[in-house]
Tab-separated table of C-alpha atoms in Angstrom:
chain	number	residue	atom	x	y	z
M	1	UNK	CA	26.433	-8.954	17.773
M	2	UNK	CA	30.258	-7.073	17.981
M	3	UNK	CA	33.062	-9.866	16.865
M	4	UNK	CA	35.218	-11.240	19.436
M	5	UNK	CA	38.270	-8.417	19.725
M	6	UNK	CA	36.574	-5.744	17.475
M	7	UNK	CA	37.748	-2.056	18.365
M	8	UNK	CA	35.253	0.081	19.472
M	9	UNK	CA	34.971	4.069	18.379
M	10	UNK	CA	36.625	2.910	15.179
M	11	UNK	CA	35.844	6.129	12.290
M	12	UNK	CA	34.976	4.767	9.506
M	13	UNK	CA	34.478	6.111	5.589
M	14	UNK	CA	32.510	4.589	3.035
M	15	UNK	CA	32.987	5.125	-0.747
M	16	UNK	CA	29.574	4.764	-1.977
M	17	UNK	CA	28.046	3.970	-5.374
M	18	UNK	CA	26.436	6.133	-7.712
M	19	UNK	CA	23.164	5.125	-8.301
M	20	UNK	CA	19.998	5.246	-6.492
M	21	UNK	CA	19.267	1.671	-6.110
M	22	UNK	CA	22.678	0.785	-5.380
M	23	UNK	CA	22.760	3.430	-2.408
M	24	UNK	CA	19.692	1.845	-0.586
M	25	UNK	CA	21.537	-1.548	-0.886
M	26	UNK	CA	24.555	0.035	0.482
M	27	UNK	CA	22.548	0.579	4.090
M	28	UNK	CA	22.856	-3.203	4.514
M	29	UNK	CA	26.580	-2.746	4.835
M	30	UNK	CA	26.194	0.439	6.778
M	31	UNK	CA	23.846	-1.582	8.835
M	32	UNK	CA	26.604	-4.624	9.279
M	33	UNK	CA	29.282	-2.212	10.518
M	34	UNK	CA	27.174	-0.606	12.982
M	35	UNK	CA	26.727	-3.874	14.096
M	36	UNK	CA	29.739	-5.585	14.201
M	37	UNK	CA	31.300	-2.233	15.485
M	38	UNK	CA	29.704	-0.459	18.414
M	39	UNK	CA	30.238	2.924	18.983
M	40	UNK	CA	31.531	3.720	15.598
M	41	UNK	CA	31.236	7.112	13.341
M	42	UNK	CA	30.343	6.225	10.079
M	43	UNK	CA	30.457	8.646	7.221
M	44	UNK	CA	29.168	7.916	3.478
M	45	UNK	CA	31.141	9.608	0.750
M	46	UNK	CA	29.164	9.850	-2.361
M	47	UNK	CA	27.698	12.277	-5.167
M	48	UNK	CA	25.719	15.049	-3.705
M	49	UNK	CA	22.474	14.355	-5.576
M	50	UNK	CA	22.462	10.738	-3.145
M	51	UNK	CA	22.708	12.954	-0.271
M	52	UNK	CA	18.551	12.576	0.730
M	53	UNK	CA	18.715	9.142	0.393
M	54	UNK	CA	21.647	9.284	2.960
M	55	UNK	CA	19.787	11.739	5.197
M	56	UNK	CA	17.424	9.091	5.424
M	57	UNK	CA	19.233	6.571	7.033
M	58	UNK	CA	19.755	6.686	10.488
M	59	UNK	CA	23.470	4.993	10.542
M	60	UNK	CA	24.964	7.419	8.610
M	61	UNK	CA	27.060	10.394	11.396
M	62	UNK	CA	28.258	12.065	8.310
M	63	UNK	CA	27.440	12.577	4.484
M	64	UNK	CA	29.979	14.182	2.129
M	65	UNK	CA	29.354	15.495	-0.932
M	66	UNK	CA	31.783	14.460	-3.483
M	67	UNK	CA	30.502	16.171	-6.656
M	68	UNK	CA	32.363	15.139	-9.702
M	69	UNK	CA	29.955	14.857	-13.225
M	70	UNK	CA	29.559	11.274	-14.605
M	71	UNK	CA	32.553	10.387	-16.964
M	72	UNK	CA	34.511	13.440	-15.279
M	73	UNK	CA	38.233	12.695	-13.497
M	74	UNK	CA	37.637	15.634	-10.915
M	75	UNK	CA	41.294	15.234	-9.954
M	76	UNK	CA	41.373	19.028	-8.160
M	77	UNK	CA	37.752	17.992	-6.749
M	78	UNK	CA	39.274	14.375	-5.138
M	79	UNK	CA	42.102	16.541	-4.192
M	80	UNK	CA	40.252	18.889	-2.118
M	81	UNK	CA	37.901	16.199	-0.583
M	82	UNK	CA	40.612	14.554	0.537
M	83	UNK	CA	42.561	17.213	1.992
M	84	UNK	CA	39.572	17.823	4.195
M	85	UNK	CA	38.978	14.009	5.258
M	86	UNK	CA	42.824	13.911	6.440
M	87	UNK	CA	43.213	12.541	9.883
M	88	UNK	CA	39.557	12.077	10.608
M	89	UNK	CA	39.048	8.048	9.919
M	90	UNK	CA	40.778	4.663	10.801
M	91	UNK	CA	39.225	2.607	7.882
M	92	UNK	CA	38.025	3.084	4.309
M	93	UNK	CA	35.633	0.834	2.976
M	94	UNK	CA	35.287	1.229	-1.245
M	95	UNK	CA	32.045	-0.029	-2.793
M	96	UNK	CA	32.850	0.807	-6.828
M	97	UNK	CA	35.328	-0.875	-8.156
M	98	UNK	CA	37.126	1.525	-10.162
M	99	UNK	CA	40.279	3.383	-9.901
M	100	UNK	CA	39.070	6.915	-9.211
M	101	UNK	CA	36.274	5.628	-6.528
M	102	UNK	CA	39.568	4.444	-4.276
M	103	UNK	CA	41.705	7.535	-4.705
M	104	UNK	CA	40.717	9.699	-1.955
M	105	UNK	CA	40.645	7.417	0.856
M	106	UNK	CA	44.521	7.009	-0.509
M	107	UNK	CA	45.050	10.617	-1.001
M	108	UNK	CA	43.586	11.485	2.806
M	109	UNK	CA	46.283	8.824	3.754
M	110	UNK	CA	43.505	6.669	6.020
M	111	UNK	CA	44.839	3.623	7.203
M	112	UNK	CA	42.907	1.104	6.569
M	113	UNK	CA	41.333	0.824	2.900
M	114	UNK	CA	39.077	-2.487	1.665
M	115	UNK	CA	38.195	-2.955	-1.593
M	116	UNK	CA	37.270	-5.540	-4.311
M	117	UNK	CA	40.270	-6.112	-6.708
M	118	UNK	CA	39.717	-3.630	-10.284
M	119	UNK	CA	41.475	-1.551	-12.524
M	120	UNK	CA	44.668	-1.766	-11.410
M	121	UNK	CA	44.261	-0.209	-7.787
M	122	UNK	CA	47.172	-2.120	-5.881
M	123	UNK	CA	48.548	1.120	-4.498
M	124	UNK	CA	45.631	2.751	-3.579
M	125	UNK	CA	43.963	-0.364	-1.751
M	126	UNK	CA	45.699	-1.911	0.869
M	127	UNK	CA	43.787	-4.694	1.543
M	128	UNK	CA	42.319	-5.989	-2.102
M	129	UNK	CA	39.777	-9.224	-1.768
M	130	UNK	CA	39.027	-11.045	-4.874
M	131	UNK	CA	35.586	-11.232	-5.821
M	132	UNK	CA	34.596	-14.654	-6.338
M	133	UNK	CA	31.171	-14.156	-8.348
M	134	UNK	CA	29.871	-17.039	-7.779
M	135	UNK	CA	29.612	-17.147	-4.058
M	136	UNK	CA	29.058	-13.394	-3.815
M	137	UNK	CA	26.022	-13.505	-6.954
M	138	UNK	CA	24.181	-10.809	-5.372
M	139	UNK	CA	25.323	-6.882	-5.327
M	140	UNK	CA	24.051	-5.984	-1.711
M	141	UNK	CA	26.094	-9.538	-0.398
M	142	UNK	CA	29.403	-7.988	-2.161
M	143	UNK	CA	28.553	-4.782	-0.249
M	144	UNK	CA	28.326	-6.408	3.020
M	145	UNK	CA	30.867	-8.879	2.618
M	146	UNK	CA	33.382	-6.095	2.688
M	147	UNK	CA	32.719	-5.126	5.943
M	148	UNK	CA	33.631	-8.393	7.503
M	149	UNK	CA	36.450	-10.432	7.766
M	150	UNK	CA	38.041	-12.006	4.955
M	151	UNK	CA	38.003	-15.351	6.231
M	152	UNK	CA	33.780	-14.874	6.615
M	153	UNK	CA	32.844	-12.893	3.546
M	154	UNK	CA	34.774	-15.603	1.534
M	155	UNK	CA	32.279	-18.153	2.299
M	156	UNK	CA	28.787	-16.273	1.488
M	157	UNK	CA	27.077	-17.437	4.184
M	158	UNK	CA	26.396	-14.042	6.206
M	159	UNK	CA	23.549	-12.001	7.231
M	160	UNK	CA	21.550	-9.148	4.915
M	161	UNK	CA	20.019	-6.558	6.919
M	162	UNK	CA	17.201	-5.179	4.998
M	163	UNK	CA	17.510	-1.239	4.199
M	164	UNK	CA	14.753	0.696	5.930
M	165	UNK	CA	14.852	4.743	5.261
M	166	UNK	CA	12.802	6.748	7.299
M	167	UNK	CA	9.618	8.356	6.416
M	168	UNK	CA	8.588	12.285	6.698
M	169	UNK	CA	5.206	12.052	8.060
M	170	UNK	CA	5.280	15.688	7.368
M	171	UNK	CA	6.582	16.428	4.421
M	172	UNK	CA	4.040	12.879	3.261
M	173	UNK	CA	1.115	15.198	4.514
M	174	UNK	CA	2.476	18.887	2.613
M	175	UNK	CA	3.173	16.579	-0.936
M	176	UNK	CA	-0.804	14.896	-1.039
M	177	UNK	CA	-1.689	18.654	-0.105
M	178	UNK	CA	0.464	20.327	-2.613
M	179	UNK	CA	0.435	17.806	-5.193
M	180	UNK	CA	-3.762	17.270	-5.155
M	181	UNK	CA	-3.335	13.557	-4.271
M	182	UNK	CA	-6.101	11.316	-2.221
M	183	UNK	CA	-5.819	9.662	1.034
M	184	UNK	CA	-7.289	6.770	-0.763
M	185	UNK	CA	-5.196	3.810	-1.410
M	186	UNK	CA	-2.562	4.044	-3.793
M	187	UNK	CA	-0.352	2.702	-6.894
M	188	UNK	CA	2.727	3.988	-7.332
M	189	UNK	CA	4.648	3.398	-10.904
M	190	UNK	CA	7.911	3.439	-12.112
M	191	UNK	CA	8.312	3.563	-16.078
M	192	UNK	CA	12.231	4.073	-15.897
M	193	UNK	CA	14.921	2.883	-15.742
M	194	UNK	CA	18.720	4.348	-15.918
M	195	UNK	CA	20.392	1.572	-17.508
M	196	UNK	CA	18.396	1.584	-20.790
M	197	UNK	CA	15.497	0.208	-22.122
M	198	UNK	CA	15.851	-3.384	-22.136
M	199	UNK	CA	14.789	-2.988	-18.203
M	200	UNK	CA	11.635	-1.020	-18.907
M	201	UNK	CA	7.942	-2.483	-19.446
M	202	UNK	CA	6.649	-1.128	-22.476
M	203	UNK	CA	4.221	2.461	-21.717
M	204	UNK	CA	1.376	0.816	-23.460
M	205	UNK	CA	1.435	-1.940	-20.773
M	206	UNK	CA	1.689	0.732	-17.774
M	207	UNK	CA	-1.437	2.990	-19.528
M	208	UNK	CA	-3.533	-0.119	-20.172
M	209	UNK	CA	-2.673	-1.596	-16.033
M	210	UNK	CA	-3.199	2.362	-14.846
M	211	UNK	CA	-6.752	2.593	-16.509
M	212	UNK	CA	-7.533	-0.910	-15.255
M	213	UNK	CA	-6.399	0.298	-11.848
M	214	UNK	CA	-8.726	3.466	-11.860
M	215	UNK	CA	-11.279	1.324	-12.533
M	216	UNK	CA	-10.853	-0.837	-9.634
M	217	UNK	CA	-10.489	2.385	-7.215
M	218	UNK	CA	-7.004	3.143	-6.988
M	219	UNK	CA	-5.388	6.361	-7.608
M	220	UNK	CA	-2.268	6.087	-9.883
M	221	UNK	CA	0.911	7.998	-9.136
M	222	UNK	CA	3.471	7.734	-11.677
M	223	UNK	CA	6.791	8.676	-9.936
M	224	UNK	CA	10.106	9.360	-11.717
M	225	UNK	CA	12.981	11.959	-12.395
M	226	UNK	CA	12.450	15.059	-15.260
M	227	UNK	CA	14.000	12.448	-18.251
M	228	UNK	CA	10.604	9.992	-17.327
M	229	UNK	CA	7.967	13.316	-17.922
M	230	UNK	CA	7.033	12.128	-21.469
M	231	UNK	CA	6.836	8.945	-20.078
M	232	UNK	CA	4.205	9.784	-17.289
M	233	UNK	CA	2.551	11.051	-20.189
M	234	UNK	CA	2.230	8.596	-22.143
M	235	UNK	CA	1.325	6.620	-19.082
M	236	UNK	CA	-1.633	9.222	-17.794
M	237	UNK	CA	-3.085	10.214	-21.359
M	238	UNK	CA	-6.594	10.184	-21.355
M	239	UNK	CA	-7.061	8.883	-17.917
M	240	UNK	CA	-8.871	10.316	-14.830
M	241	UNK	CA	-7.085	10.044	-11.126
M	242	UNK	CA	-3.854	9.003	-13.117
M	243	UNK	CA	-1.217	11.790	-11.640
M	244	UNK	CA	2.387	12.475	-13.800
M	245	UNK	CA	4.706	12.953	-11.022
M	246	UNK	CA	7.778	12.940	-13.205
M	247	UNK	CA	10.280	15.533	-12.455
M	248	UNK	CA	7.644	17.247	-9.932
M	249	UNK	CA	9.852	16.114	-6.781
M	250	UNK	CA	12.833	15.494	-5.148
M	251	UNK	CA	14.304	12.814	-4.424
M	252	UNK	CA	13.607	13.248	-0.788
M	253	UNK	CA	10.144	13.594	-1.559
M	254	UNK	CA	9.433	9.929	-4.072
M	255	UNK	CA	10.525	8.500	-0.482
M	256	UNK	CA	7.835	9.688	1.392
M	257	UNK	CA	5.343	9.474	-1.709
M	258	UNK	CA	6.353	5.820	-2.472
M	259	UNK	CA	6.229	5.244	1.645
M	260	UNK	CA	2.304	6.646	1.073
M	261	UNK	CA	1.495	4.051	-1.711
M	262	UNK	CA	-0.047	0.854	-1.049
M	263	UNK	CA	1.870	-0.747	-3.767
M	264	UNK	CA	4.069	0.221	-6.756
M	265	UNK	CA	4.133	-1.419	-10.168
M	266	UNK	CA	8.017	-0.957	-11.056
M	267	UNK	CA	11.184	-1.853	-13.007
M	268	UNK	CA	13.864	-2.876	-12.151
M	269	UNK	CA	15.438	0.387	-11.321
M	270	UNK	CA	16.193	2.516	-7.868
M	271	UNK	CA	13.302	3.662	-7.308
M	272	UNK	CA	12.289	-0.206	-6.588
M	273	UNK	CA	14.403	-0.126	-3.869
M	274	UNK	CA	13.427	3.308	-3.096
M	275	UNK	CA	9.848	1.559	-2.194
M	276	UNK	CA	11.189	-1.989	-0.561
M	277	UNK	CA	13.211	-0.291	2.164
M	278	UNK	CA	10.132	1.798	2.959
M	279	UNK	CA	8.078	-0.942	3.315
M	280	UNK	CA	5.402	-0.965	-0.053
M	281	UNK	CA	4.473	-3.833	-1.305
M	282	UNK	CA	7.029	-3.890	-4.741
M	283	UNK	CA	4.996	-5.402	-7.694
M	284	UNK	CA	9.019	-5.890	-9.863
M	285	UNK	CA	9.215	-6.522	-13.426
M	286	UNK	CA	12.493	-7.626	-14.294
M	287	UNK	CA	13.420	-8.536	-18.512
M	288	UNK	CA	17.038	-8.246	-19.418
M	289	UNK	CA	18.205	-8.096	-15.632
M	290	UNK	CA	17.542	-11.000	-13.477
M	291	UNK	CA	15.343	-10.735	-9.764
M	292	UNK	CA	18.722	-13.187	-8.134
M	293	UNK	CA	20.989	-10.819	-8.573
M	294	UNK	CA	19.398	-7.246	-7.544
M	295	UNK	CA	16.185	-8.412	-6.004
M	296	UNK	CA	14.011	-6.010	-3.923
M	297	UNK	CA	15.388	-5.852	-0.349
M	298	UNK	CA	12.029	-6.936	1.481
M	299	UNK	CA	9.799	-9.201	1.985
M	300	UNK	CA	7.029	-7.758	0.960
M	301	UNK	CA	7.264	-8.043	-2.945
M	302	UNK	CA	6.040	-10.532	-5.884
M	303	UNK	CA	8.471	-10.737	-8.300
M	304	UNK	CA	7.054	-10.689	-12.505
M	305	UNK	CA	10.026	-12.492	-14.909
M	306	UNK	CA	8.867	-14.248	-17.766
M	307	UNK	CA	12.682	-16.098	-17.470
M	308	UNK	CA	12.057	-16.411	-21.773
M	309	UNK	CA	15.100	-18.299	-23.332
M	310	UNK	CA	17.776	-15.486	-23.885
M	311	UNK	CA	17.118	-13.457	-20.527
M	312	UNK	CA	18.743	-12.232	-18.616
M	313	UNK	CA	20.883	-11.160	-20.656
M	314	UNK	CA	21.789	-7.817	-19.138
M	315	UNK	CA	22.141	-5.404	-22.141
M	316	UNK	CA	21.150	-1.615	-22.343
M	317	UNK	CA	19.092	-2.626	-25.268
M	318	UNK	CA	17.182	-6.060	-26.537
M	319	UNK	CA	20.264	-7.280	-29.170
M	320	UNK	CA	17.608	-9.446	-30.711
M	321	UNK	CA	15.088	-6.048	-31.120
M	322	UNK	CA	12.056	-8.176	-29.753
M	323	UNK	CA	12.243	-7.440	-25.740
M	324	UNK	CA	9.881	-10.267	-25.564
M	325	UNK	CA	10.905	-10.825	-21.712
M	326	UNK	CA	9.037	-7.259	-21.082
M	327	UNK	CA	6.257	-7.449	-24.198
M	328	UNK	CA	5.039	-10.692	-23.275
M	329	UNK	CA	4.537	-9.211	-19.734
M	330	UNK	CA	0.674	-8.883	-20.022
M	331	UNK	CA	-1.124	-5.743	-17.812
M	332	UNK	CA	-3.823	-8.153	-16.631
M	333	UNK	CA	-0.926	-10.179	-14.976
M	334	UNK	CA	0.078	-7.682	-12.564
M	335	UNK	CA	-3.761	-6.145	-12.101
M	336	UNK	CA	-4.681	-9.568	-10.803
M	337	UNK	CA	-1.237	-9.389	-8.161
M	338	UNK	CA	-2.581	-6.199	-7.335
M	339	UNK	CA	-6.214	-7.093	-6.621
M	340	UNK	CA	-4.790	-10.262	-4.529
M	341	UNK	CA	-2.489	-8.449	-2.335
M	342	UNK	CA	-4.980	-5.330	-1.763
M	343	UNK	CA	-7.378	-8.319	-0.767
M	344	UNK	CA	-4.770	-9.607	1.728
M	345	UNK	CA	-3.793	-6.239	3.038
M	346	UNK	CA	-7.747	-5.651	3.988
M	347	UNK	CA	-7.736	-8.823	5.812
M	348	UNK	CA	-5.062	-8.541	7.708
C-alpha cells in the first residue's frame, strides 16, 4: 500500500551492490519502492556483469552498467556515468556503504540521495541514517529500510518482500538440450563461495552426497563460475549422471538451470539466493557465516549450521585451521533432508 502523501511518478536510482547474492536481496527494496511509490521509474546502477540478474526482475525500468574493476577508483568512468544520469531522477537510494558507491548520484547532482552513514560521505549524501546493527541484523532489512521513512526503518519492524526472478522457459528447454541434462528430477550444487573458504563445505563431502544422490535417482548438476571448474571436478570424479557445470554458463543461464532443479545442496554464497528467489527448495550450509544474518529469501529451505562454539565467526579463512563448523557437516545429513523433502514434494 502507497504512504499517506507519497509523490507519484517519482524517478528513482539505485546504487546497487556488487555481489550476486547481495543483488537478489536488493529486489526486496526494489520491490518496497514500487510499492510504497506507484507509478515510479526505477533504475538499478550496478556492475555490468549483475546486469542478467537485473534483467530478471520485473521492477527494474532501467539497468546501467557502471563498469569499474574491483579495487579500481574509475574516477573518468563515475564521471561519464554521471554526466549521462544528469537531470533524469528525483531520488538516489545508495546500498554500499563506501565513498565511491555515493559519488555519482552526487556528481549527476540528483536531489535526493539516502544512504547509511560510512567513510566519510557527508557531502555526497544528503540524507545519512545511522545504522543501528542491532535492530537492522539482517542485510536485505538494511536494504529495505532505506527506502522508507526514517521514523519507520528506525524501528525494524517492516515488511520483506521475497525476491522472485523470472524464469526462461526457453532458454531452460535449449540448456537441458545443449548441455545433455535429464528431465528427471534434479540436484543442483554449489561448491563456492566468493568470500573464501571458511564458507565452503569441504569437496569430499559434496562427492561422497553426489554419489549417494545418483544412487537414489537424482541427476547432479554442479553449478558455478570458471574459478569453481576444478571444483566440479573434484565433485564429479568418478561418478556417472554427475554433470560439471562450472564456467559452462552464464549467469543468465544458472537462473533458469537452478529454476529446473528440484533442490540444490549450497553454501552460503549467491548462487543460494540465485535458487530461493526462483523458488528451489535451498538445502544451505552455513560455517563461519551465520543463517540470521543472510538467510535464504524463501520459504522453501532447511537450513544445515552445526552453531559449534567459535562460529560464526565470519572470517575468509578458519583462524583456528580446523573449519570444524563445515567438516563436522556429515553428507548423510543432508542426503536424508533430501530424501524427506523429495518425499514431501511427491505427496503434495
Amino acid at each position: 500500500m502507497a504512504e499517506a502523501g507519497a509523490p507519484t511518478g517519482q524517478r528513482i536510482l539505485v546504487v546497487g551492490p556488487s555481489w550476486v547474492g547481495d543483488m537478489v536481496m536488493a529486489q526486496s527494496l526494489l520491490l518496497t519502492l514500487k510499492a510504497r511509490h506507484p507509478g515510479c521509474t526505477l533504475a538499478v546502477l550496478a556492475p555490468g556483469w549483475s546486469l542478467p540478474i537485473l534483467e530478471r526482475m520485473p521492477e527494474v525500468d532501467e539497468a546501467i552498467a557502471l563498469d569499474v574493476k574491483h579495487g579500481q577508483f574509475g574516477w573518468a568512468t563515475r564521471r561519464a556515468v554521471a554526466r549521462s544520469l544528469r537531470g533524469r531522477f528525483d531520488r538516489a537510494v545508495v546500498l554500499p556503504r563506501s565513498w565511491k558507491s555515493a559519488l555519482v548520484p552526487f556528481l549527476a547532482g540528483i536531489p535526493h540521495r539516502v544512504g547509511f552513514h560510512g567513510e566519510q560521505r557527508y557531502a555526497l549524501l544528503n540524507e545519512r541514517r545511522r545504522l543501528d546493527k542491532g535492530v537492522l541484523d539482517q542485510t536485505v532489512k538494511r536494504f529495505v529500510s532505506l527506502g522508507l521513512p526514517a521514523d519507520e526503518a528506525a524501528t525494524g519492524h517492516f515488511a520483506i518482500p521475497q525476491p522472485r526472478l523470472e524464469v526462461d522457459a526457453g532458454n531452460q528447454a535449449e540448456l537441458r538440450e545443449r548441455l545433455g541434462l535429464s528431465p528427471g528430477p534434479a540436484i543442483g550444487m554449489m561448491p563456492g563461495a566468493e568470500y573464501g573458504p571458511a564458507k565452503q563445505w569441504p569437496l569430499e563431502h559434496f562427492h561422497s552426497l553426489a554419489a549417494a544422490l545418483v544412487a537414489d535417482g537424482f541427476e547432479v548438476r554442479v553449478l558455478g563460475g570458471p574459478k569453481d571448474a576444478e571444483a566440479g571436478d573434484a565433485i564429479a570424479a568418478g561418478l556417472s549422471g554427475v554433470h560439471n557445470l562450472c564456467g559452462k554458463t552464464r549467469l543468465a543461464d544458472a537462473v533458469d538451470l537452478l529454476a529446473d532443479c528440484q533442490q540444490v545442496v549450497t553454501n552460503d554464497s549467491g548462487l543460494m539466493h540465485v535458487a530461493a528467489a526462483v523458488g528451489t527448495r535451498v538445502q544451505a550450509i552455513y560455517g563461519s557465516s551465520s543463517p540470521a544474518y543472510t538467510p535464504p529469501l524463501t520459504d522453501n529451505a532447511q537450513i544445515h549450521y552445526l552453531a559449534v562454539a567459535c562460529s560464526p565467526c565470519f572470517q575468509r579463512t578458519c583462524p583456528l585451521g580446523h573449519t570444524r563448523c563445515l567438516t563436522e557437516m556429515a553428507p548423510e545429513r543432508l542426503q536424508r533432508a533430501i530424501l524427506a523433502a523429495r518425499d514431501t514434494i511427491a505427496s503434495t
